[in-house]
Amino acid sequence: MPNQVSNPAVSNATDQLCINTLRTLAMDAVQKANSGHPGTPMALAPVGYTLWSRFLRYHPQHPDWPNRDRFVLSAGHASMLLYGLLHLAGVEEIDENGTKTGQPAVSLDDIKQFRQMESKTPGHPEYRFTTGVETTTGPLGQGCANSVGMAMAQHWLASRFNRDDLKLFDYNVYAICGDGDMMEGVSSEAASMAGHLKLSNLCWIYDNNTISIEGHTELAFSEDVMTRFKGYGWNTLHVTDANDTQALAKAFEQFTQTRDAPTLIMVDSVIGYGAPNKQNTAAAHGEALGDDEIKLAKKAYGWDENSSFSVPEAAAHHLRDTLLSSHGERYEQWQRQLQTLTEREPELAEQLRRMRAGEMPEDWEAELEAFDTDAKGLATRAAGGKVLNAFAKKIPWLLGGSADLSPSTKTNLTFDGAGSFSAADYGGRNLHFGIREHAMGAIANGLALCYIRPYTSTFLVFSDYMKPPIRLASIMELPVVFVFTHDSIGVGEDGPTHQPIEHLTQLRATPGLLTLRPGDANETTQAWKIALAQTDRPSCIVLSRQPMATLDRERFGSAEGVARGGYVLADSKDPEVILIATGSEVGLAVQAYEQLQQEGIAARVVSLPCWELFEEQDAEYREQVLPAAVTSRVAIEQAGPLGWDRYVGSTGAKVVMNSFGASAPIDKLQAKFGFTVDNVVKLAKQQIG
Amino acid sequence: MPNQVSNPAVSNATDQLCINTLRTLAMDAVQKANSGHPGTPMALAPVGYTLWSRFLRYHPQHPDWPNRDRFVLSAGHASMLLYGLLHLAGVEEIDENGTKTGQPAVSLDDIKQFRQMESKTPGHPEYRFTTGVETTTGPLGQGCANSVGMAMAQHWLASRFNRDDLKLFDYNVYAICGDGDMMEGVSSEAASMAGHLKLSNLCWIYDNNTISIEGHTELAFSEDVMTRFKGYGWNTLHVTDANDTQALAKAFEQFTQTRDAPTLIMVDSVIGYGAPNKQNTAAAHGEALGDDEIKLAKKAYGWDENSSFSVPEAAAHHLRDTLLSSHGERYEQWQRQLQTLTEREPELAEQLRRMRAGEMPEDWEAELEAFDTDAKGLATRAAGGKVLNAFAKKIPWLLGGSADLSPSTKTNLTFDGAGSFSAADYGGRNLHFGIREHAMGAIANGLALCYIRPYTSTFLVFSDYMKPPIRLASIMELPVVFVFTHDSIGVGEDGPTHQPIEHLTQLRATPGLLTLRPGDANETTQAWKIALAQTDRPSCIVLSRQPMATLDRERFGSAEGVARGGYVLADSKDPEVILIATGSEVGLAVQAYEQLQQEGIAARVVSLPCWELFEEQDAEYREQVLPAAVTSRVAIEQAGPLGWDRYVGSTGAKVVMNSFGASAPIDKLQAKFGFTVDNVVKLAKQQIG
């Protein structure tokens, strides 16, 4: 571990000037905001600069070029490194419609607004806020795992769109990772998967600065990272001085020549490099250095000590000019190749256009069939599998899989040509994530960032293992579909560790996420349709293990009501009591309703599969479904009670789970926890008084 | 990878009989339940049996012997292996008070009740339900990480209680892990930490059966696990045939002789060994084999094909007798050593007694001081740090730490002698988990299972990374304290990735968990006191980054009201409106209350730091605090709205977060999202009229 790094071994004075510009901008921005992380940008400026100036395929006028290399700053706290690079590269801003605004992605004024309200330079890089930010990072390990998804996407896109003479997709993915990224389990999962898939287009740069927040990494982290990654099947390289741009270039060169494995480049660096009193200490990590120390650091760089936010003339356009001259022709060639594809295979080119625009194929709903009324019915996971396959046949870029549970979650694509995605066939559409839920979620986000419509699946209880990427999909507004089956005590004998209780509430609490829990096969169709129609938010589709009756839609309300989040499923004239249910409890509500009817009690059943969509309806519709005057209400859901007061008020009854479940056959569990017609009828009568 | 394993190489006919008894009991129990996982017990019976009969220090009459070796079945779905071992070992049942019931831990009848309601043999092993189950397992990776905590506990206990001539704690910890455990990130984190800490008393047995649910592990998992673990600093051993009990014994022997590293024993096995048509396929994993296949397997074992739940006479007592003769004297010696310690150092022995009984020291609250009224105040994270230190001085077995954030979470124990737990000093009380939140939670559970009172800390937003062990602490009823700081948009410039929104709701939704969000320094003291007083449930203490006024407790309600979950903090005669707040918003509510008072409006402020405790109060108290007649209400909390309807009804106002936050200074954020006195006052007035 280096205590001191040798003097810069940068071959070119302009390069050194650019590198020091990145460093001083980071120091100045953090100082002005009096908040932020200067140390890593100072350490890694030579790494970022070498990559961008000599290797990253990037056109600053076309930051949405589909075949650009992806640069992921997994160590998102070092955001000023990225903002500095976007600034020096002169990247041009593109709005969410893909239209140029005529503004730079990051101007010098934007850098002066670092960490201020609505600036383009928030504390951590945020996708959608700043052109050139490929993914939102900050929660450690997520960017690493996103990068695996991006690298997988390249292979799939190449398999689909490349031709012998057309190389539309051959981009590389670079991710900068810190010690934290290396310690987080999600990146371990993702690294194992990347090695398994031999993602030779993936390069992680590990910033080995030996400093973490509590002090030297020796406090908690002494493993041999290189050996670990060899175990994952990675190509591993070591650069012993982050300032040695020639050694860095050699390592990147070796990466580009590696054909059968991802590459890890471990770079020994000095956090806060150049700040004489704070470098190589935790103090350089997460706070402003202070004016005095900044002056000393600038002096060490040979910089004007009294300057602030200084971009020397020679550095102002150098990186942009370099990128334009290196990649301008390549970009034009790519456009010609796309034109060739469009002429030769217009339908395929149209697919690519739709993927880029986030549009569905025109006939994407063509294969859907209604499920017939069936008292015996089928599990919504089974219905979901059929529906998914019907959609997937029509949406060639709908890809997904499971964390080793597809025989249970029923998410396998079974039609001819679907295939499995593997190192031997990157064109497959069934993804085998292994038992790695957390990486699965983050990889799906990476796929979604590269035009693919991904879905994932596991048991609902294991949504706990992948909450961080679900949250990031919501923040990034990515239309990922997260399928969760085995959604209640209906799991039965596997017991409380496998029976979700709090998970529906958790998902519903997450901003910007749709949580859909369909009540029968036809509601499942609608749930998938809604999820796939989203362009700017993720969805969870929550499905049962156990069979559920397929309701008679001629007698009851149409399942298209799912689109409004909740709807009247079964009704009576002037209902005295409203039974509100979701998922597997909708059938129970209907049975109770029928019993009440027989006893001459006017009841209504409301199916409420998606609270978020229901809340988006106007007040009139909501009043129509849940009239305020009818205060006698019973909520029925095999999940925790939190949130139900909204729909049943302070006097309503709740047939819910107030504890963990138990290991027993489903019928025994339903009786024990009150999910019986008798209990619902009893409570409904009590409500009426 | 083995397609076929050679014939059993078991040296002793009785051993073989016991092994086959374990196998046939597993098959029969799963078949009777028509649900469960037969394949792994069949494969690993020789491993479990060799370990228990020759290495595991275990006294079947004293399964609560503190110095017993711990056997963790991380692959919890293979529960029948554990139940079979507990049965053959003749382990005697102990109830939750430590009293013998006179029943076996697992009788043959219990095995026949596998996976039935309230049986002692639930689908996955459940701590507290079955004597001898050391931890609840099933969610993959958790048991592995628990075992690291258990191994750490041994070292700490040894450091505290051992003397030159007294070896009270030198137990080993064995965990059986499957491919899933190896793929989950949490076990990667835990393995890295175990290597770092050189936990030579820890042995993981990796069941390398090459089969996962979707099929051969080659679908998703081709890494070189042994090399990976070498990278973590582990001793790695390979047994190429799970039936070769001599090779297994040799490996265990090598483990016991390793002094400076944890040991991984990779055991190649055949899932469903002996079932001619299903072995070595995913079909043997998670469902009953069927009567025909069971007969064929029994035939292969030389078993009576028509027998069911058969325990041959020669196998019935053999394991128990072996354990008694191997460890009986050791147990008696341990009791004598404890007696010696009691005589020599009675106070220390009394500490151990209290630890085992889950009792606090008598004077555990002695160092507490009240915080003085202070308008400027301090962040509750800062108050929390002081309170924690005051308690920790008096509770020597209160240990904990942070996922590399202790300078921010303020959870470091700073008094003399607290020290850092490390391979060089296993007596330290500050744990450095590294950036491994998930393992941190699971390791804390492992510590709690070995008499220690653990706490963890990180930012609230990263509770997402550790939800699975929080859930398991709740299921197991372990009094772990999870500290979460930086609990709202008060985080400021770090932005939405670091600002929790949905997390309070998530924690509140989890059954059996206390979520405490104190409103000032004195409420923080109470929150810690409540958390530490728990014996059978975990707590989350949720603290602010930003300073908060320390309220004048002579003028306002006593902070001891926290013990009732919610209480009247500030009041008026006949209040017209109630402001309800938690945490950092309590101060805002008080300011609004004062403004309302000035305007002649009678208001009440209710501080509601713990919803769960408030709901446990009787109806009278709750009505006293929140009288139904006062329907004008404003809830104020910098978190999502879900759940608040319970307290403000359908007509109340909610000043909450309806979206993700933003990167900006805190005052700008509070203004943007409506957390201002003016806004609260305005809404309060709207409520009234």
XYZ file of N, CA, C and O in Angstrom, chain A residues 35 115-118 122-124 126 136 139-140 142 180 183-185 189 192 196 212-214 218-224 227-228 231-232 402 404-406 432 434-437 461 464-465 467-468 471 475 493-494 496-499 501-503 506 509 511 645-646 654 660 663-665 668 672, chain B residues 35 115-118 122-124 126 136 139-140 142 180 183-185 189 192 196 212-214 218-224 227-228 231-232 402 404-406 432 434-437 461 464-465 467-468 471 475 493-494 496-499 501-503 506 509 511 645-646 654 660 663-665 668 672:
568
model
N -19.547 21.116 1.238
C -20.163 19.790 1.344
C -19.748 18.996 0.117
O -19.774 19.522 -1.000
N -24.277 20.777 -5.824
C -25.066 20.413 -4.640
C -26.121 21.447 -4.257
O -26.598 21.434 -3.112
N -26.485 22.337 -5.210
C -27.542 23.300 -4.901
C -28.855 22.851 -5.537
O -28.871 22.076 -6.489
N -29.947 23.373 -5.000
C -31.281 22.973 -5.448
C -31.431 23.094 -6.964
O -31.164 24.140 -7.544
N -31.880 22.018 -7.558
C -32.183 21.949 -8.994
C -30.998 22.241 -9.906
O -31.176 22.557 -11.085
N -25.914 17.637 -8.832
C -26.305 17.205 -7.486
C -25.172 16.432 -6.798
O -24.190 16.048 -7.441
N -25.340 16.212 -5.505
C -24.302 15.577 -4.693
C -23.820 14.251 -5.245
O -22.626 13.948 -5.234
N -24.736 13.437 -5.691
C -24.390 12.193 -6.367
C -24.942 12.262 -7.786
O -25.959 12.914 -8.021
N -26.981 11.927 -10.942
C -28.360 11.473 -11.113
C -28.723 11.389 -12.583
O -28.749 12.392 -13.295
N -27.667 6.527 -12.021
C -27.614 7.164 -10.707
C -26.796 6.290 -9.766
O -27.088 5.103 -9.619
N -25.373 4.821 -3.597
C -25.466 3.600 -2.782
C -24.447 2.588 -3.330
O -24.534 2.183 -4.490
N -23.507 2.221 -2.503
C -22.328 1.516 -3.029
C -22.660 0.144 -3.609
O -23.563 -0.539 -3.158
N -23.990 -0.494 -6.415
C -25.048 -0.483 -7.429
C -24.490 -0.192 -8.826
O -24.895 -0.821 -9.799
N -15.524 0.579 -0.985
C -16.895 0.276 -0.580
C -17.577 -0.619 -1.597
O -18.244 -1.593 -1.254
N -16.466 -4.097 -1.144
C -16.928 -4.797 0.057
C -18.404 -5.183 -0.007
O -18.824 -6.137 0.621
N -19.210 -4.426 -0.749
C -20.643 -4.691 -0.807
C -20.921 -6.030 -1.493
O -20.353 -6.324 -2.551
N -21.841 -6.773 -0.935
C -22.193 -8.064 -1.505
C -22.750 -7.984 -2.909
O -22.522 -8.892 -3.721
N -21.802 -10.436 -6.109
C -22.742 -11.206 -6.928
C -22.587 -10.856 -8.408
O -22.534 -11.731 -9.281
N -19.346 -12.158 -9.943
C -19.407 -13.600 -10.203
C -20.175 -13.868 -11.500
O -19.776 -14.678 -12.327
N -18.864 -15.398 -15.045
C -19.575 -16.545 -15.623
C -19.956 -16.280 -17.079
O -19.831 -17.162 -17.928
N -10.868 4.298 4.193
C -12.325 4.371 4.241
C -12.707 5.326 5.370
O -11.834 5.929 5.998
N -13.998 5.483 5.582
C -14.436 6.571 6.469
C -13.926 6.377 7.894
O -13.533 7.324 8.556
N -13.913 5.154 8.351
C -13.461 4.938 9.727
C -11.937 4.960 9.846
O -11.401 4.906 10.947
N -7.399 -1.333 6.552
C -6.952 -2.478 7.364
C -7.842 -2.731 8.573
O -7.814 -3.805 9.151
N -8.614 -1.730 8.953
C -9.580 -1.927 10.039
C -10.557 -3.048 9.736
O -11.028 -3.724 10.645
N -10.898 -3.191 8.467
C -11.999 -4.106 8.151
C -11.812 -4.880 6.858
O -12.608 -5.757 6.560
N -10.776 -4.589 6.104
C -10.736 -5.096 4.731
C -9.301 -5.443 4.379
O -8.498 -4.578 4.050
N -8.969 -6.722 4.479
C -7.593 -7.109 4.186
C -7.528 -8.239 3.167
O -6.499 -8.849 2.978
N -8.650 -8.524 2.528
C -8.653 -9.609 1.560
C -7.769 -9.272 0.358
O -7.444 -8.110 0.107
N -7.454 -10.295 -0.396
C -6.692 -10.137 -1.627
C -7.698 -10.050 -2.778
O -8.166 -11.062 -3.293
N -6.966 -11.910 -6.130
C -7.187 -13.357 -6.093
C -8.680 -13.672 -6.122
O -9.134 -14.587 -6.818
N -9.447 -12.883 -5.359
C -10.892 -13.098 -5.381
C -11.426 -12.987 -6.803
O -12.211 -13.834 -7.246
N -10.783 -15.813 -8.925
C -11.764 -16.861 -8.637
C -13.050 -16.677 -9.424
O -13.689 -17.640 -9.840
N -13.416 -15.418 -9.644
C -14.625 -15.141 -10.433
C -14.391 -15.347 -11.932
O -15.320 -15.185 -12.721
N -34.879 -15.051 -13.605
C -35.148 -15.256 -12.190
C -33.839 -15.500 -11.449
O -32.828 -15.877 -12.037
N -32.762 -17.974 -9.909
C -32.815 -19.426 -9.764
C -34.168 -19.937 -9.280
O -34.242 -20.926 -8.552
N -35.238 -19.280 -9.669
C -36.560 -19.765 -9.251
C -37.555 -19.823 -10.394
O -38.759 -19.900 -10.160
N -37.081 -19.798 -11.649
C -38.057 -19.704 -12.738
C -39.050 -20.874 -12.787
O -40.199 -20.657 -13.150
N -30.360 -16.129 -16.585
C -30.196 -16.970 -15.392
C -29.309 -16.217 -14.412
O -28.088 -16.189 -14.563
N -28.804 -16.792 -11.292
C -28.312 -17.499 -10.117
C -29.002 -16.961 -8.871
O -29.936 -16.153 -8.962
N -28.539 -17.415 -7.726
C -29.203 -17.042 -6.471
C -28.601 -15.722 -6.000
O -27.852 -15.646 -5.035
N -28.902 -14.679 -6.770
C -28.284 -13.367 -6.594
C -29.351 -12.303 -6.846
O -29.338 -11.603 -7.860
N -30.285 -12.201 -5.910
C -31.414 -11.284 -6.098
C -30.952 -9.833 -6.204
O -31.492 -9.052 -6.992
N -40.947 -12.545 -0.632
C -40.204 -12.328 0.606
C -38.766 -11.910 0.299
O -38.141 -11.183 1.076
N -36.867 -8.237 -0.205
C -35.950 -7.650 0.788
C -34.502 -7.653 0.319
O -33.727 -6.768 0.673
N -34.119 -8.693 -0.406
C -32.728 -8.796 -0.863
C -32.430 -7.823 -2.000
O -31.269 -7.650 -2.354
N -34.153 -4.643 -2.495
C -34.791 -3.339 -2.345
C -33.912 -2.201 -2.877
O -34.452 -1.274 -3.521
N -32.597 -2.202 -2.613
C -31.819 -1.059 -3.108
C -31.964 -0.816 -4.618
O -32.198 0.329 -5.020
N -35.405 0.613 -5.435
C -35.451 2.045 -5.116
C -34.789 2.864 -6.226
O -35.307 3.896 -6.645
N -36.090 5.900 -8.541
C -35.456 7.222 -8.637
C -35.123 7.535 -10.095
O -35.327 8.644 -10.572
N -46.206 -24.488 3.706
C -45.304 -25.226 4.588
C -43.900 -24.632 4.722
O -43.205 -24.949 5.681
N -43.472 -23.844 3.773
C -42.119 -23.290 3.899
C -41.990 -22.361 5.103
O -40.885 -22.091 5.564
N -42.597 -19.114 8.026
C -42.490 -17.652 8.160
C -41.298 -17.022 7.430
O -41.387 -15.874 7.004
N -40.191 -17.750 7.317
C -39.053 -17.153 6.598
C -39.371 -16.955 5.126
O -38.707 -16.171 4.453
N -40.356 -17.681 4.636
C -40.695 -17.593 3.213
C -42.056 -16.948 2.961
O -42.489 -16.864 1.821
N -42.712 -16.507 4.047
C -44.041 -15.903 3.892
C -43.934 -14.392 4.068
O -43.695 -13.899 5.172
N -44.922 -10.667 4.755
C -45.967 -9.983 5.526
C -45.892 -8.483 5.227
O -46.864 -7.872 4.802
N -44.700 -7.920 5.449
C -44.528 -6.469 5.364
C -44.174 -5.990 3.961
O -44.062 -4.772 3.737
N -44.029 -6.907 3.023
C -43.402 -6.520 1.757
C -44.294 -5.698 0.848
O -43.819 -4.804 0.150
N -43.952 -2.273 2.065
C -42.650 -1.720 1.695
C -42.648 -1.206 0.261
O -42.136 -0.131 -0.029
N -44.787 1.810 -0.217
C -44.215 3.014 0.398
C -43.158 3.667 -0.478
O -42.797 4.820 -0.250
N -41.668 5.662 -3.360
C -42.202 6.622 -4.330
C -41.931 6.177 -5.773
O -40.892 5.584 -6.054
N -55.842 1.761 6.834
C -56.755 2.732 7.441
C -57.268 3.738 6.420
O -58.358 4.264 6.548
N -56.463 3.999 5.432
C -56.873 4.924 4.379
C -58.185 4.486 3.718
O -58.989 5.308 3.310
N -60.236 -5.098 9.536
C -59.121 -5.511 8.685
C -58.836 -6.996 8.924
O -58.492 -7.372 10.039
N -45.992 -12.656 12.046
C -45.432 -13.534 11.024
C -46.355 -14.742 10.850
O -47.222 -15.009 11.680
N -45.447 -22.429 9.573
C -45.248 -23.534 8.645
C -46.380 -24.535 8.769
O -46.495 -25.224 9.783
N -47.214 -24.605 7.786
C -48.358 -25.530 7.805
C -49.014 -25.511 6.428
O -48.748 -24.609 5.627
N -49.852 -26.483 6.158
C -50.582 -26.450 4.880
C -51.468 -25.196 4.801
O -51.936 -24.686 5.815
N -54.882 -24.785 6.643
C -54.730 -24.602 8.090
C -54.331 -23.165 8.414
O -54.776 -22.583 9.397
N -56.329 -20.404 10.590
C -55.703 -19.840 11.790
C -55.703 -18.316 11.769
O -55.930 -17.670 12.794
N -44.350 -32.232 0.814
C -43.781 -30.896 0.710
C -42.439 -30.912 1.422
O -42.327 -31.472 2.510
N -43.571 -30.076 8.989
C -44.258 -29.018 8.230
C -45.743 -28.889 8.567
O -46.501 -28.305 7.781
N -46.145 -29.406 9.756
C -47.550 -29.248 10.144
C -47.669 -28.144 11.194
O -46.711 -27.808 11.882
N -48.866 -27.598 11.311
C -49.110 -26.477 12.212
C -48.613 -26.771 13.617
O -48.955 -27.777 14.217
N -47.833 -25.842 14.126
C -47.323 -25.888 15.498
C -46.476 -27.106 15.828
O -46.264 -27.405 17.005
N -40.898 -27.417 11.722
C -41.386 -26.569 10.625
C -40.525 -26.717 9.369
O -39.430 -27.291 9.421
N -41.017 -26.178 8.267
C -40.354 -26.339 6.966
C -38.899 -25.905 6.979
O -38.038 -26.574 6.400
N -38.627 -24.787 7.600
C -37.246 -24.343 7.787
C -36.978 -24.290 9.283
O -37.889 -24.039 10.069
N -36.458 -23.261 12.878
C -36.810 -22.009 13.537
C -36.294 -21.985 14.966
O -36.717 -22.786 15.804
N -32.495 -19.361 13.024
C -33.501 -19.571 11.984
C -32.849 -19.377 10.617
O -32.224 -18.344 10.375
N -33.730 -18.137 4.317
C -33.273 -17.098 3.390
C -31.758 -17.245 3.205
O -30.994 -17.147 4.175
N -31.338 -17.504 2.001
C -29.967 -17.986 1.799
C -28.919 -16.946 2.165
O -29.113 -15.750 2.037
N -27.939 -16.139 5.067
C -28.076 -15.594 6.423
C -27.365 -16.463 7.456
O -26.701 -15.961 8.361
N -26.487 -21.793 -3.173
C -27.181 -20.526 -2.986
C -26.474 -19.656 -1.974
O -26.293 -18.449 -2.184
N -23.609 -18.023 -3.550
C -23.894 -16.990 -4.554
C -24.391 -15.694 -3.926
O -24.211 -14.621 -4.493
N -25.042 -15.773 -2.781
C -25.603 -14.581 -2.147
C -24.498 -13.626 -1.693
O -23.517 -14.036 -1.070
N -24.694 -12.364 -1.922
C -23.716 -11.367 -1.541
C -23.457 -11.297 -0.046
O -22.338 -11.019 0.388
N -19.784 -10.995 1.844
C -19.389 -9.970 2.812
C -18.908 -10.614 4.110
O -17.873 -10.252 4.681
N -15.522 -12.379 3.762
C -14.418 -11.419 3.718
C -14.078 -10.948 5.131
O -12.915 -10.858 5.519
N -10.707 -11.586 7.358
C -10.021 -10.426 7.933
C -9.777 -10.628 9.430
O -8.704 -10.294 9.943
N -28.882 -26.534 -9.009
C -29.749 -25.534 -8.394
C -31.137 -25.683 -9.006
O -31.373 -26.574 -9.819
N -32.051 -24.824 -8.593
C -33.452 -25.060 -8.957
C -33.675 -25.003 -10.463
O -34.426 -25.781 -11.029
N -32.997 -24.088 -11.134
C -33.201 -23.985 -12.579
C -32.452 -25.066 -13.357
O -32.631 -25.196 -14.558
N -24.017 -24.767 -13.748
C -23.312 -24.163 -14.882
C -24.142 -23.104 -15.596
O -23.613 -22.272 -16.316
N -25.445 -23.138 -15.382
C -26.294 -22.105 -15.949
C -25.892 -20.716 -15.476
O -26.067 -19.728 -16.187
N -25.428 -20.633 -14.247
C -25.232 -19.298 -13.658
C -24.012 -19.180 -12.774
O -23.690 -18.094 -12.326
N -23.319 -20.267 -12.508
C -22.334 -20.246 -11.421
C -21.154 -21.100 -11.818
O -21.190 -22.322 -11.709
N -20.108 -20.462 -12.305
C -18.953 -21.251 -12.735
C -17.669 -20.742 -12.106
O -16.585 -21.099 -12.521
N -17.807 -19.884 -11.112
C -16.600 -19.351 -10.488
C -15.844 -20.452 -9.760
O -16.380 -21.518 -9.451
N -14.597 -20.156 -9.448
C -13.756 -21.063 -8.676
C -13.862 -20.627 -7.210
O -13.161 -19.723 -6.757
N -10.669 -20.596 -4.979
C -9.764 -19.461 -5.199
C -10.336 -18.192 -4.580
O -9.627 -17.396 -3.962
N -11.629 -18.013 -4.747
C -12.265 -16.841 -4.144
C -12.009 -16.809 -2.637
O -11.623 -15.781 -2.080
N -8.700 -15.821 -1.644
C -8.604 -14.360 -1.674
C -9.097 -13.729 -0.381
O -8.578 -12.701 0.054
N -10.106 -14.348 0.227
C -10.616 -13.840 1.507
C -9.683 -14.175 2.674
O -9.946 -13.794 3.807
N -20.324 -0.073 13.194
C -20.939 0.540 12.031
C -20.385 -0.072 10.752
O -19.305 -0.651 10.743
N -18.712 1.108 8.430
C -17.767 2.165 8.029
C -18.362 3.562 8.102
O -18.015 4.429 7.301
N -19.236 3.805 9.047
C -19.790 5.157 9.168
C -19.777 5.672 10.599
O -20.487 6.633 10.908
N -19.000 5.064 11.490
C -19.112 5.477 12.897
C -18.797 6.956 13.133
O -19.429 7.559 14.005
N -15.785 -3.185 13.606
C -15.619 -2.497 12.317
C -16.096 -3.434 11.215
O -15.388 -4.343 10.817
N -16.783 -2.782 8.160
C -16.524 -2.429 6.765
C -17.831 -2.044 6.091
O -18.878 -1.939 6.749
N -17.762 -1.838 4.784
C -18.947 -1.361 4.058
C -19.768 -2.580 3.650
O -19.851 -2.956 2.480
N -20.326 -3.208 4.676
C -21.002 -4.500 4.507
C -22.239 -4.494 5.396
O -22.311 -5.191 6.416
N -23.243 -3.715 5.029
C -24.425 -3.561 5.876
C -25.164 -4.881 6.064
O -25.668 -5.179 7.153
N -31.131 5.215 5.041
C -31.429 4.794 3.670
C -30.812 3.424 3.383
O -31.337 2.651 2.574
N -32.144 -0.488 3.740
C -32.509 -1.338 2.597
C -31.517 -2.473 2.374
O -31.892 -3.546 1.900
N -30.257 -2.197 2.619
C -29.221 -3.207 2.372
C -29.254 -4.314 3.425
O -28.580 -5.332 3.245
N -32.241 -5.328 5.274
C -33.581 -5.708 5.690
C -33.698 -7.202 5.996
O -34.353 -7.564 6.987
N -33.078 -8.089 5.202
C -33.272 -9.520 5.521
C -32.861 -9.880 6.953
O -33.628 -10.560 7.645
N -35.380 -8.536 9.466
C -36.566 -9.404 9.505
C -36.304 -10.647 10.349
O -37.144 -11.055 11.152
N -38.164 -12.225 13.564
C -38.715 -13.580 13.637
C -38.125 -14.332 14.831
O -38.832 -15.025 15.562
N -27.373 17.850 1.123
C -26.746 17.887 -0.201
C -26.467 16.517 -0.813
O -26.274 16.410 -2.026
N -26.379 15.477 -0.019
C -26.087 14.163 -0.604
C -27.207 13.684 -1.528
O -27.002 12.789 -2.349
N -31.148 12.546 -3.165
C -32.185 11.518 -3.026
C -31.670 10.104 -2.788
O -32.352 9.316 -2.137
N -30.492 9.787 -3.316
C -29.992 8.420 -3.074
C -29.660 8.212 -1.601
O -29.561 7.080 -1.149
N -29.465 9.290 -0.875
C -29.084 9.189 0.536
C -30.181 9.670 1.480
O -29.971 9.698 2.690
N -31.316 10.073 0.922
C -32.406 10.574 1.755
C -33.508 9.529 1.863
O -34.212 9.244 0.900
N -37.012 7.879 2.464
C -38.411 8.327 2.378
C -39.312 7.217 2.904
O -40.073 7.405 3.843
N -39.153 6.034 2.304
C -40.052 4.921 2.590
C -39.588 4.064 3.766
O -40.289 3.120 4.156
N -38.456 4.373 4.337
C -37.816 3.421 5.248
C -38.491 3.323 6.605
O -38.563 2.236 7.187
N -41.284 1.028 6.090
C -40.812 -0.352 5.939
C -40.543 -0.986 7.298
O -40.911 -2.135 7.543
N -43.641 -1.580 9.269
C -44.467 -2.667 8.720
C -43.972 -4.037 9.155
O -44.696 -5.021 9.033
N -43.319 -7.039 11.422
C -43.872 -7.499 12.705
C -42.778 -7.685 13.755
O -41.645 -8.076 13.436
N -52.756 7.767 7.975
C -54.217 7.891 8.038
C -54.759 7.372 9.365
O -55.791 7.823 9.839
N -54.045 6.421 9.929
C -54.478 5.876 11.211
C -54.594 6.972 12.276
O -55.455 6.905 13.149
N -51.454 16.064 6.137
C -50.178 15.377 6.315
C -49.072 16.217 5.683
O -49.103 16.461 4.472
N -39.381 11.466 -3.862
C -38.006 11.447 -3.397
C -37.565 12.877 -3.088
O -38.225 13.843 -3.487
N -31.009 17.114 -3.928
C -29.689 17.519 -3.434
C -29.667 19.031 -3.258
O -29.709 19.776 -4.234
N -29.631 19.485 -2.024
C -29.612 20.927 -1.730
C -29.373 21.091 -0.235
O -29.547 20.133 0.535
N -29.008 22.290 0.181
C -28.884 22.521 1.628
C -30.226 22.294 2.332
O -31.297 22.513 1.745
N -33.187 24.839 2.301
C -33.881 24.893 1.004
C -34.828 23.699 0.846
O -35.934 23.826 0.310
N -38.842 23.748 0.401
C -39.426 23.150 -0.816
C -40.517 22.140 -0.484
O -41.547 22.077 -1.145
